[in-house]
Every structure is written in C-alpha cells, then in structure tokens.
GROMACS .gro file of C-alpha atoms in nm:
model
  289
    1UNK     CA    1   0.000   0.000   0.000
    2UNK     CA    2   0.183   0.363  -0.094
    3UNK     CA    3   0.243   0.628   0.154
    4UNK     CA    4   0.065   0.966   0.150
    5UNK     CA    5   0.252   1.291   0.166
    6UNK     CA    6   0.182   1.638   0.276
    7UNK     CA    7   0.340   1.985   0.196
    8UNK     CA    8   0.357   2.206   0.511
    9UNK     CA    9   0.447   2.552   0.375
   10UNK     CA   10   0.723   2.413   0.149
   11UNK     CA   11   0.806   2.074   0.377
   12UNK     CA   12   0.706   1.764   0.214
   13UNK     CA   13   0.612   1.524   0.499
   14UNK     CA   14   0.469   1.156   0.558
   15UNK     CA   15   0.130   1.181   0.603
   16UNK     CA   16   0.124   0.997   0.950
   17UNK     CA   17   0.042   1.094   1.280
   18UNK     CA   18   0.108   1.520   1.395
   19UNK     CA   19   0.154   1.701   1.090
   20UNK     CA   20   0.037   2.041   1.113
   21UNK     CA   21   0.265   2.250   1.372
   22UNK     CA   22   0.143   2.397   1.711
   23UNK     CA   23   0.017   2.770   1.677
   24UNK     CA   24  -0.123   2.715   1.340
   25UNK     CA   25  -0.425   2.947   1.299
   26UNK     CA   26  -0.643   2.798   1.094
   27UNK     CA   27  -0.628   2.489   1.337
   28UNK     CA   28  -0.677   2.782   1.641
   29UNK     CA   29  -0.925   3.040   1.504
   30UNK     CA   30  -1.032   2.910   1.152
   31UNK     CA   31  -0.814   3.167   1.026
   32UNK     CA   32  -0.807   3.068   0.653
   33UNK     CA   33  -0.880   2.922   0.334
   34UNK     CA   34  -0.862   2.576   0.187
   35UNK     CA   35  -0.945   2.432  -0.226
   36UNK     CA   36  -1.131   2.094  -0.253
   37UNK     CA   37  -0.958   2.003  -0.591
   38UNK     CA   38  -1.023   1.641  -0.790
   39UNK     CA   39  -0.760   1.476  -0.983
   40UNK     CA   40  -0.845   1.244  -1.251
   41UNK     CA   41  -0.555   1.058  -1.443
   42UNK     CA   42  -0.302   1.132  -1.169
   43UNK     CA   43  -0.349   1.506  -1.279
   44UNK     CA   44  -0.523   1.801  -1.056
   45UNK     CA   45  -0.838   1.928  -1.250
   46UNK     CA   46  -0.910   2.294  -1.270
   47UNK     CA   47  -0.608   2.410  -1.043
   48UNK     CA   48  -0.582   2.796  -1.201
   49UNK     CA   49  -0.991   2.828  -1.089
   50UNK     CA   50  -0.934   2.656  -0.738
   51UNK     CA   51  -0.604   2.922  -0.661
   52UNK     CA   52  -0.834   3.239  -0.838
   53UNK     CA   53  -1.068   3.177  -0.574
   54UNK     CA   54  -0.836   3.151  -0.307
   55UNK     CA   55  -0.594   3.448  -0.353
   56UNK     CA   56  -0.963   3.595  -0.412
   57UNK     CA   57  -1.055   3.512  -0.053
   58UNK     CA   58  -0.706   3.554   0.063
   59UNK     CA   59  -0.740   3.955  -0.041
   60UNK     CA   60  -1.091   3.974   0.184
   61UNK     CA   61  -0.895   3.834   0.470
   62UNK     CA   62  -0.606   4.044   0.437
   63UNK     CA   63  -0.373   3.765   0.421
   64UNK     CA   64  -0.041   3.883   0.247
   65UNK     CA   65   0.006   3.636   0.006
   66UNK     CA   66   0.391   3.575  -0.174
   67UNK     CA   67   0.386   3.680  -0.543
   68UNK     CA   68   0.494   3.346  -0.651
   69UNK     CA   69   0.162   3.154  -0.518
   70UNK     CA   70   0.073   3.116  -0.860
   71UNK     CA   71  -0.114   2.844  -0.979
   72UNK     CA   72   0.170   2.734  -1.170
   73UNK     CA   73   0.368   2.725  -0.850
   74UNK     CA   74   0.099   2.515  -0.679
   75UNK     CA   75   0.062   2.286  -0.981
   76UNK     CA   76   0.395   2.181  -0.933
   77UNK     CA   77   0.366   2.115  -0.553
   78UNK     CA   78   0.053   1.934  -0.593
   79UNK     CA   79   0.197   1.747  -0.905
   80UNK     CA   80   0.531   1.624  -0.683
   81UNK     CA   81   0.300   1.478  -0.376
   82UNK     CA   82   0.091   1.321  -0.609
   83UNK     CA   83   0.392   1.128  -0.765
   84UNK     CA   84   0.510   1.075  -0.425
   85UNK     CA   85   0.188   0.896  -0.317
   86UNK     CA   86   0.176   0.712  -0.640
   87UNK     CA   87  -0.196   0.861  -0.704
   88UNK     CA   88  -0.163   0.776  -1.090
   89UNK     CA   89  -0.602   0.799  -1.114
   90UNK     CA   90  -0.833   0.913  -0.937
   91UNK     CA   91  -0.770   1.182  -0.649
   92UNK     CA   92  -0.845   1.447  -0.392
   93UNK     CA   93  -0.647   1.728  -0.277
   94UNK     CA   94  -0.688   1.947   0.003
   95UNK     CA   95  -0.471   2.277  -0.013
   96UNK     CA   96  -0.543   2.503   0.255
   97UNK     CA   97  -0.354   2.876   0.322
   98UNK     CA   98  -0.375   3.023   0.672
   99UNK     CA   99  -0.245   3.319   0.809
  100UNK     CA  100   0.135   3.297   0.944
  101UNK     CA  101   0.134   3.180   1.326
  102UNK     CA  102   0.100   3.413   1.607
  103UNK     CA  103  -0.144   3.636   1.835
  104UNK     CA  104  -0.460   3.535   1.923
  105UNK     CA  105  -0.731   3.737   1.780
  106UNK     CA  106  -0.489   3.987   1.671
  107UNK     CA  107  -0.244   3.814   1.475
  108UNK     CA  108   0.105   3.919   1.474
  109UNK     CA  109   0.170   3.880   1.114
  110UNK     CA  110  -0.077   3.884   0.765
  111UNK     CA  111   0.153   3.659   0.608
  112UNK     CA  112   0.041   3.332   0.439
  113UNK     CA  113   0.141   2.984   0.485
  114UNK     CA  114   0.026   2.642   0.310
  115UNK     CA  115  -0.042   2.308   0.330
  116UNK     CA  116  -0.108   2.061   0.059
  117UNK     CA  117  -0.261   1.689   0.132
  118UNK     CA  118  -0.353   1.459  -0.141
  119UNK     CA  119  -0.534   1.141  -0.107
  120UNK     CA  120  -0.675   0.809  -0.362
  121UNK     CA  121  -1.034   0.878  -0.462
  122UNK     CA  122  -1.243   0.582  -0.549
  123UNK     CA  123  -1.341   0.700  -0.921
  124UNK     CA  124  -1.129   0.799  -1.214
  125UNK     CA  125  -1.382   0.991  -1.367
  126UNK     CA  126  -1.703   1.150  -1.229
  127UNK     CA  127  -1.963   0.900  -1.184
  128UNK     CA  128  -2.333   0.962  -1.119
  129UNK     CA  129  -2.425   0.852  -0.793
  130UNK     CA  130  -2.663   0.568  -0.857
  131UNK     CA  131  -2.949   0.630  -0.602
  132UNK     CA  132  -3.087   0.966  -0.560
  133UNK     CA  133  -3.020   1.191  -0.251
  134UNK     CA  134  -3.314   1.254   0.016
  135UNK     CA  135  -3.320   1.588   0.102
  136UNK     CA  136  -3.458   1.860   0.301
  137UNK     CA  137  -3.413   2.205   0.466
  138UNK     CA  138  -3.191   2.306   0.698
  139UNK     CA  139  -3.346   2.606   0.947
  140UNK     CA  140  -3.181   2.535   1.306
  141UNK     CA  141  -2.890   2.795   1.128
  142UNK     CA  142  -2.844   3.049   0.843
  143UNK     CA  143  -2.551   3.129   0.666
  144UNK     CA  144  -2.470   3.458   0.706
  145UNK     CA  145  -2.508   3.691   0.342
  146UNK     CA  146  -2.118   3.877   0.402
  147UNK     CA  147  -1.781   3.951   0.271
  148UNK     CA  148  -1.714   3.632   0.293
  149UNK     CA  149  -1.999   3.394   0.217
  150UNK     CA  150  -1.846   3.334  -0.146
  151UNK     CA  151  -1.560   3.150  -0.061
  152UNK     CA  152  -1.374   2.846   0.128
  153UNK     CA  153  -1.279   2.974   0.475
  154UNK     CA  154  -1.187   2.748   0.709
  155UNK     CA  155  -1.492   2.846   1.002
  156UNK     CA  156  -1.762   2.584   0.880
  157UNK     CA  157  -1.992   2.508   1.117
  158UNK     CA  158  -2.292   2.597   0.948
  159UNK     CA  159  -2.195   2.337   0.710
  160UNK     CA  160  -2.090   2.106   0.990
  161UNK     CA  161  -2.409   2.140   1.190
  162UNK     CA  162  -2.599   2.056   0.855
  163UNK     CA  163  -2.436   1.749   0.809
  164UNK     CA  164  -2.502   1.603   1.171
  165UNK     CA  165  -2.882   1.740   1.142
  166UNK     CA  166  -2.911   1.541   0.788
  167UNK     CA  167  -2.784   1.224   0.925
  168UNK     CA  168  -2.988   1.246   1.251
  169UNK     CA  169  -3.277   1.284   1.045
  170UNK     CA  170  -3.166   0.989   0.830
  171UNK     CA  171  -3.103   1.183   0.488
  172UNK     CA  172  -2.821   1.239   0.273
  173UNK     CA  173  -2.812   1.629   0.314
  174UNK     CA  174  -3.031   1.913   0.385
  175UNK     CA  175  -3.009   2.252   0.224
  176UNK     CA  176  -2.889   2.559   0.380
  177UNK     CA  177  -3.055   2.908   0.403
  178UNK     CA  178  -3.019   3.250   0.425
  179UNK     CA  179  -3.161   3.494   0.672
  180UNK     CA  180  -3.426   3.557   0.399
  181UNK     CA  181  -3.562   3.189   0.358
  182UNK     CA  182  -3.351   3.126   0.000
  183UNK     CA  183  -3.159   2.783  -0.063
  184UNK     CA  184  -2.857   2.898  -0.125
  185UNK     CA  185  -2.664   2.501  -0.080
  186UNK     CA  186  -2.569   2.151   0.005
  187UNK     CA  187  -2.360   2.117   0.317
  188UNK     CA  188  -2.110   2.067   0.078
  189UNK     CA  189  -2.206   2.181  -0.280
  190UNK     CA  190  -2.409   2.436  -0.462
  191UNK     CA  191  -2.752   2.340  -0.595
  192UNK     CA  192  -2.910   2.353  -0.919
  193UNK     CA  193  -3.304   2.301  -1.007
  194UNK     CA  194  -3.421   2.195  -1.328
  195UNK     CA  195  -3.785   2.327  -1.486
  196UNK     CA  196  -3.868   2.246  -1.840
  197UNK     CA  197  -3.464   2.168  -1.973
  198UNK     CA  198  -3.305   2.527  -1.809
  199UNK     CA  199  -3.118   2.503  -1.511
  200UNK     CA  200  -3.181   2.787  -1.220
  201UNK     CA  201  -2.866   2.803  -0.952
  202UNK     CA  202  -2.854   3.108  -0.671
  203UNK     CA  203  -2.718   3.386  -0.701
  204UNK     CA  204  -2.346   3.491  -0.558
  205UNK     CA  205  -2.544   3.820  -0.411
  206UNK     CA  206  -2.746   3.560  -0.232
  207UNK     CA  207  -2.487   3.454  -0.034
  208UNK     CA  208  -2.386   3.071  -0.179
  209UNK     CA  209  -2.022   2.978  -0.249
  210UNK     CA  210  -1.884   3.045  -0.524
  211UNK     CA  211  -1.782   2.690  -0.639
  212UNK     CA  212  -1.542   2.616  -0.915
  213UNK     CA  213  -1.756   2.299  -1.026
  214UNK     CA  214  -2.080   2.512  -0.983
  215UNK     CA  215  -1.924   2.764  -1.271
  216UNK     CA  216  -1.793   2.511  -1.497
  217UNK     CA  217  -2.126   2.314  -1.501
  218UNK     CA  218  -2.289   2.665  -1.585
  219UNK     CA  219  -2.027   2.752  -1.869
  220UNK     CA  220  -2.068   2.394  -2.019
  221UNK     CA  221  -2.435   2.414  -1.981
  222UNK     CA  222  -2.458   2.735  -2.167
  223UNK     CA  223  -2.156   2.589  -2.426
  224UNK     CA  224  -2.436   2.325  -2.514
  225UNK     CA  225  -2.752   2.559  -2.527
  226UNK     CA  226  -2.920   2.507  -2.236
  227UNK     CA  227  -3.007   2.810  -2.035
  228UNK     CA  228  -2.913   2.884  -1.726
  229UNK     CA  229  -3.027   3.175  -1.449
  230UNK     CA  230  -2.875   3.295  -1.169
  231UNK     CA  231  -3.160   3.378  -0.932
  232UNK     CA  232  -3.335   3.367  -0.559
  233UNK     CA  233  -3.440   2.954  -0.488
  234UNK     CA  234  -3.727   2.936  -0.259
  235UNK     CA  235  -3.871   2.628  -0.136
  236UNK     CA  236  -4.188   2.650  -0.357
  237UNK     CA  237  -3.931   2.609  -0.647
  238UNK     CA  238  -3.842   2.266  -0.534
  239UNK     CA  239  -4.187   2.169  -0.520
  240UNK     CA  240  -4.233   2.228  -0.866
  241UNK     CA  241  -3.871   2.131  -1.031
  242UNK     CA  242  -3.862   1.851  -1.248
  243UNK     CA  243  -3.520   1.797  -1.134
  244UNK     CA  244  -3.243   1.917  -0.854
  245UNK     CA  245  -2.869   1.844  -0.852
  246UNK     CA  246  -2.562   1.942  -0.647
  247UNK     CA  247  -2.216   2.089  -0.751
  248UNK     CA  248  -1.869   1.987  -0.612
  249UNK     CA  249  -1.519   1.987  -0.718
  250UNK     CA  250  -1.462   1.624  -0.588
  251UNK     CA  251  -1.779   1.488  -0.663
  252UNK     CA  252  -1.903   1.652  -1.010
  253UNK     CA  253  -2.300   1.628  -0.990
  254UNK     CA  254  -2.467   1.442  -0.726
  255UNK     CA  255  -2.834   1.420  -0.807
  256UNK     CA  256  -3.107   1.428  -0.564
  257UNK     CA  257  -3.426   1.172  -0.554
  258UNK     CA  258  -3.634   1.335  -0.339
  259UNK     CA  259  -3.787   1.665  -0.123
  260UNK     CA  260  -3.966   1.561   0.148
  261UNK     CA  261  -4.320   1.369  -0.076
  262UNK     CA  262  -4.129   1.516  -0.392
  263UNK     CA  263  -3.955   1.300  -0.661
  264UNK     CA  264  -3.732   1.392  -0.931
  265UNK     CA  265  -3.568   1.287  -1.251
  266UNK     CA  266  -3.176   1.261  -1.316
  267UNK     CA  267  -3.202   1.318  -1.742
  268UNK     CA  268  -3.005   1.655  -1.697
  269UNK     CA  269  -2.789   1.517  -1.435
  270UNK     CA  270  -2.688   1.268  -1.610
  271UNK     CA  271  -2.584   1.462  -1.954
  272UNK     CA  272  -2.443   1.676  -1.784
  273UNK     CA  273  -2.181   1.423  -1.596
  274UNK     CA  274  -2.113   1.301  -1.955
  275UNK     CA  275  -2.073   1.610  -2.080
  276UNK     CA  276  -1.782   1.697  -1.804
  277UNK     CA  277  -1.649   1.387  -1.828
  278UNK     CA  278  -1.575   1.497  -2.257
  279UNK     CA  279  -1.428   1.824  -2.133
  280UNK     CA  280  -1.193   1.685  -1.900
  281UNK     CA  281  -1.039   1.462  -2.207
  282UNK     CA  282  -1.078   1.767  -2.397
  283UNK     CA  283  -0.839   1.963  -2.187
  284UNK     CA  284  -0.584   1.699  -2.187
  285UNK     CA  285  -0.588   1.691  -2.534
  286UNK     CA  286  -0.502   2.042  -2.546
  287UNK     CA  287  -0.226   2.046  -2.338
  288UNK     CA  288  -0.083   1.780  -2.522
  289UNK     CA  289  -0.108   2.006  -2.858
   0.00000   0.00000   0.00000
C-alpha cells in the first residue's frame, strides 16, 4: 500500500500521525482558506480556478500572500505529492492557506502559509451517484449573506451542523438558508433546479459559495444551449422542479431523488456528468497540442 505525503508551507512530509505545527491558525481560530480540488488521471483538475478563488478570498482576509503563489507554483507542488503517493487515477487534494502563526485574535503577522494533502479517490472519472439523494431544509442555522460567504474559509460550522442534522434525520443532506428563507446550498455543494430543460442556480449576491464545479457546469451548460439563471431559490421552487442536482469539485454532480413527498428525474444530471467527463479529455488533449 503507498504512503501519503503532505506539503507544510514548502516541507514535504509523511502523512502519518502530527503534521500540522502547534500555533497554526487555521487549526486555532479558523483563520483561513482551503481548495477541494479532484484529480483524474493522476493530474489536478481545474487548479488555475481553485487558486483564483483563493488568492480571491485571501485579499478579503487580508492575508499577504507571496507573489509566486501562482497556480503554476501550486501545480507543481501538488503534481510532486501526487507522484510521491503514487496517485496515478483518481484523487483528492486538500490545499489550505492560513495566516502565518501568532497572536490570538490579533495576529502578529498577515503573512500566508500552506499546506497541501492529497489522497486516492475511489473513481477515475465523475460517476453519477446511482441512487438519488433525500433531502430537506436546513433552518436550526443560516448562513450569514457577508464579505465572505463566497468562498472556502476554514470556520464551517454551518456546514458542519448541517451534516449532523441530515444524518440524525436519516437523509443524505439538507439545504442551507439564508436569513431571507432562500436555498442557497448543500452542506457541501451548490444546488441547481431543473424546470422544463433550463437550469436555475442562486445567485453569488445571495450569499452561496462560489464553487469552481458550480461555474464550470454553468459555462458547459450554456456551451451546449441550455439556459441557465442565476436567481433567488425558494422552497416553492423545489416543489415544482422537475429535477435538482448538487455541484462539487470532488464529486461533479450528485443528483437528488427526493424533497420531502417530492420525486425527481436525473435526465439533466446525467448529460451533464457526460458532458464533463468529454471536457476533462478535452483539456488533456489540449495540453498535449
């Protein structure tokens, strides 16, 4: 069985037992960022997306971030651990930036620091998950419509709580709101609904992440005329969808079953996972050119 590695902030380590130092802040105060990024053929997927976000979020944090965190830079981290951990298929990595060590709630320093985990995924390509997700609302918390409700930060217990609530309730995820009653999410992806072949996703003003899978399923979608809107979800919109799907770097499209007495198709889900699945060999292609 191969080894795992890690890169802490330029040290590549074993992935085994204490790995992330004492005094790091995102472990202290959720003081940072972290990418969800797939790999598929031993290669990271959509890296120079995954780092635009970040640095995005990075800037709204005020983290100082090194000129040469580029994604090319990152590519070429990510590419060495993967090698290391002989991950020739499919993969996850995890690459997280917190602000530099020190303080308490006042740090002493804005500089960043990184670490990069990879790990073996089960699937080389995205696959469909087979039976649909059960789903409903999540109301005991809403996530909070701010600064920074568009990206990755590392202080996720609305997300958390979500995912303990769906599985004491016996269902595969419920949906989080805003302050204003829209479904803005998955405890862990964005959410599409389906009415008569165009797709409707929330808004960014509304207060969902801004997920890299979530914008290349729209930007594919619209490549292969079907429409798409970005616009307020409300719960009478599940009700009458003829379909509802969820968004994640790692995952692709997950598709959900049911809402509550509500069941749904998977047609678009399922063209759509094809169709990502053709513009992943697409982009290898290219870079081969």
């Amino acid at each position: 069985m191969s080894q795992n590695y890690i890169n802490n902030n330029g040290e590549v380590l074993k992935n085994e037992g204490a790995t992330i130092k004492t005094g790091n802040r995102g472990h202290l105060y959720g003081d940072g960022l972290f990418e969800s990024i797939r790999v598929i053929n031993g290669k990271a997927v959509d890296v120079q997306s995954h780092i635009d976000r970040m640095l995005q979020g990075a800037k709204v944090l005020k983290i100082r971030v090194p000129s040469y965190y580029t994604s090319d830079f990152f590519e070429e981290k990510i590419q060495e651990l993967l090698e290391l951990s002989e991950i020739k298929q499919g993969g996850r990595i995890r690459l997280s930036m917190d602000r530099a060590m020190g303080g308490s709630y006042r740090p002493e320093s804005n500089e960043a620091n990184y670490i990069i985990e990879v790990y073996p995924f089960e699937h080389n390509v995205y696959n469909l998950n087979y039976k649909g997700y059960e789903v409903d609302l999540y109301t005991e918390m809403r996530k909070q419509n701010d600064v920074l409700a568009n990206y990755k930060t590392k202080n996720s217990l609305v997300y958390i709580m979500a995912s303990i609530a769906a599985q004491e309730k016996q269902l595969d995820d419920l949906l989080i709101t805003n302050s204003k009653g829209g479904i803005l999410e998955g405890s862990s992806a964005n959410l599409f609904v389906v009415s008569n072949g165009v797709l409707y996703t929330p808004g960014l003003e509304e207060g969902c992440l801004a997920g890299v899978m979530r914008m290349k399923v729209i930007n594919i979608a619209l490549q292969n005329g079907i429409k798409v809107y970005e616009c307020n979800i409300m719960p009478q919109n599940l009700l009458a969808a003829d379909e509802i799907f969820l968004t994640n770097a790692v995952k692709g499209i997950t598709w959900i079953g049911g809402y509550r007495t509500k069941r749904y198709f998977n047609n678009m889900s399922k063209k759509l996972t094809d169709l990502l699945n053709k513009s992943v060999v697409e982009s290898e292609e290219n870079q081969e050119i």
